[in-house]
Amino acid sequence: MTQIKVNVNNQPLNVIAPISLSELIALKQIDVDGTAIAKNAAIVSKREWPTTYLYDNDTVDIFTLVAGG
């Protein structure tokens, strides 16, 4: 296992590789309902999260829907 640095929502984060987007979401304790992820500016479909792995210096943007009025 290797430690890598990724940028998650403009914040540096050190994680142990290999790590998938699904594992990152679990690590960050984010509810998957209403959540979208872009890796290196490309949207990744939810069904691809378990098989999409992060590499050193990747950029991840996590978007969550917020209800309000």
Coordinates of C-alpha atoms in Angstrom, one line a residue:
M1 CA 0.0 0.0 0.0
T2 CA 1.1 3.5 -0.9
Q3 CA 0.1 6.9 0.4
I4 CA -1.1 9.3 -2.3
K5 CA -2.2 12.9 -2.2
V6 CA -5.5 13.8 -3.8
N7 CA -7.4 17.1 -3.9
V8 CA -11.0 16.7 -2.7
N9 CA -13.2 19.8 -3.1
N10 CA -10.1 22.0 -3.2
Q11 CA -8.7 20.5 0.0
P12 CA -5.5 18.3 0.0
L13 CA -6.1 14.8 1.4
N14 CA -3.6 12.0 2.0
V15 CA -5.1 8.5 1.5
I16 CA -3.8 5.0 1.2
A17 CA -3.9 3.6 -2.4
P18 CA -5.6 1.7 -3.9
I19 CA -8.7 3.6 -3.1
S20 CA -11.9 3.8 -5.2
L21 CA -14.4 6.6 -5.3
S22 CA -16.8 4.4 -3.3
E23 CA -14.2 4.0 -0.6
L24 CA -13.4 7.7 -0.6
I25 CA -17.1 8.5 -0.1
A26 CA -17.3 6.0 2.8
L27 CA -14.1 7.4 4.3
K28 CA -15.5 11.0 4.2
Q29 CA -18.9 9.6 5.6
I30 CA -20.9 11.2 2.8
D31 CA -24.4 9.9 2.0
V32 CA -24.5 8.6 -1.6
D33 CA -28.1 9.7 -2.2
G34 CA -28.1 12.9 -4.1
T35 CA -24.3 12.8 -4.5
A36 CA -22.4 13.3 -7.8
I37 CA -18.6 13.0 -8.3
A38 CA -16.2 14.4 -10.9
K39 CA -12.7 13.0 -11.1
N40 CA -10.3 15.3 -12.9
A41 CA -13.2 17.4 -14.2
A42 CA -15.1 14.4 -15.7
I43 CA -18.4 13.2 -14.1
V44 CA -18.2 9.6 -13.0
S45 CA -21.5 7.6 -13.0
K46 CA -22.4 6.1 -9.6
R47 CA -22.2 2.6 -11.0
E48 CA -18.6 3.2 -11.9
W49 CA -17.5 4.5 -8.4
P50 CA -16.5 1.0 -7.1
T51 CA -14.1 0.5 -10.0
T52 CA -12.8 4.0 -10.4
Y53 CA -9.5 4.3 -8.5
L54 CA -7.7 7.4 -7.5
Y55 CA -4.1 8.2 -8.3
D56 CA -1.5 10.6 -6.9
N57 CA -2.5 14.3 -7.6
D58 CA -6.1 13.4 -8.9
T59 CA -8.7 16.1 -8.3
V60 CA -12.1 15.0 -7.0
D61 CA -15.2 17.2 -6.8
I62 CA -18.0 15.9 -4.7
F63 CA -21.4 17.5 -5.2
T64 CA -24.4 16.9 -3.0
L65 CA -28.0 18.1 -3.5
V66 CA -29.3 20.4 -0.8
A67 CA -33.0 21.0 -0.3
G68 CA -34.1 24.4 0.6
G69 CA -36.4 27.2 -0.2

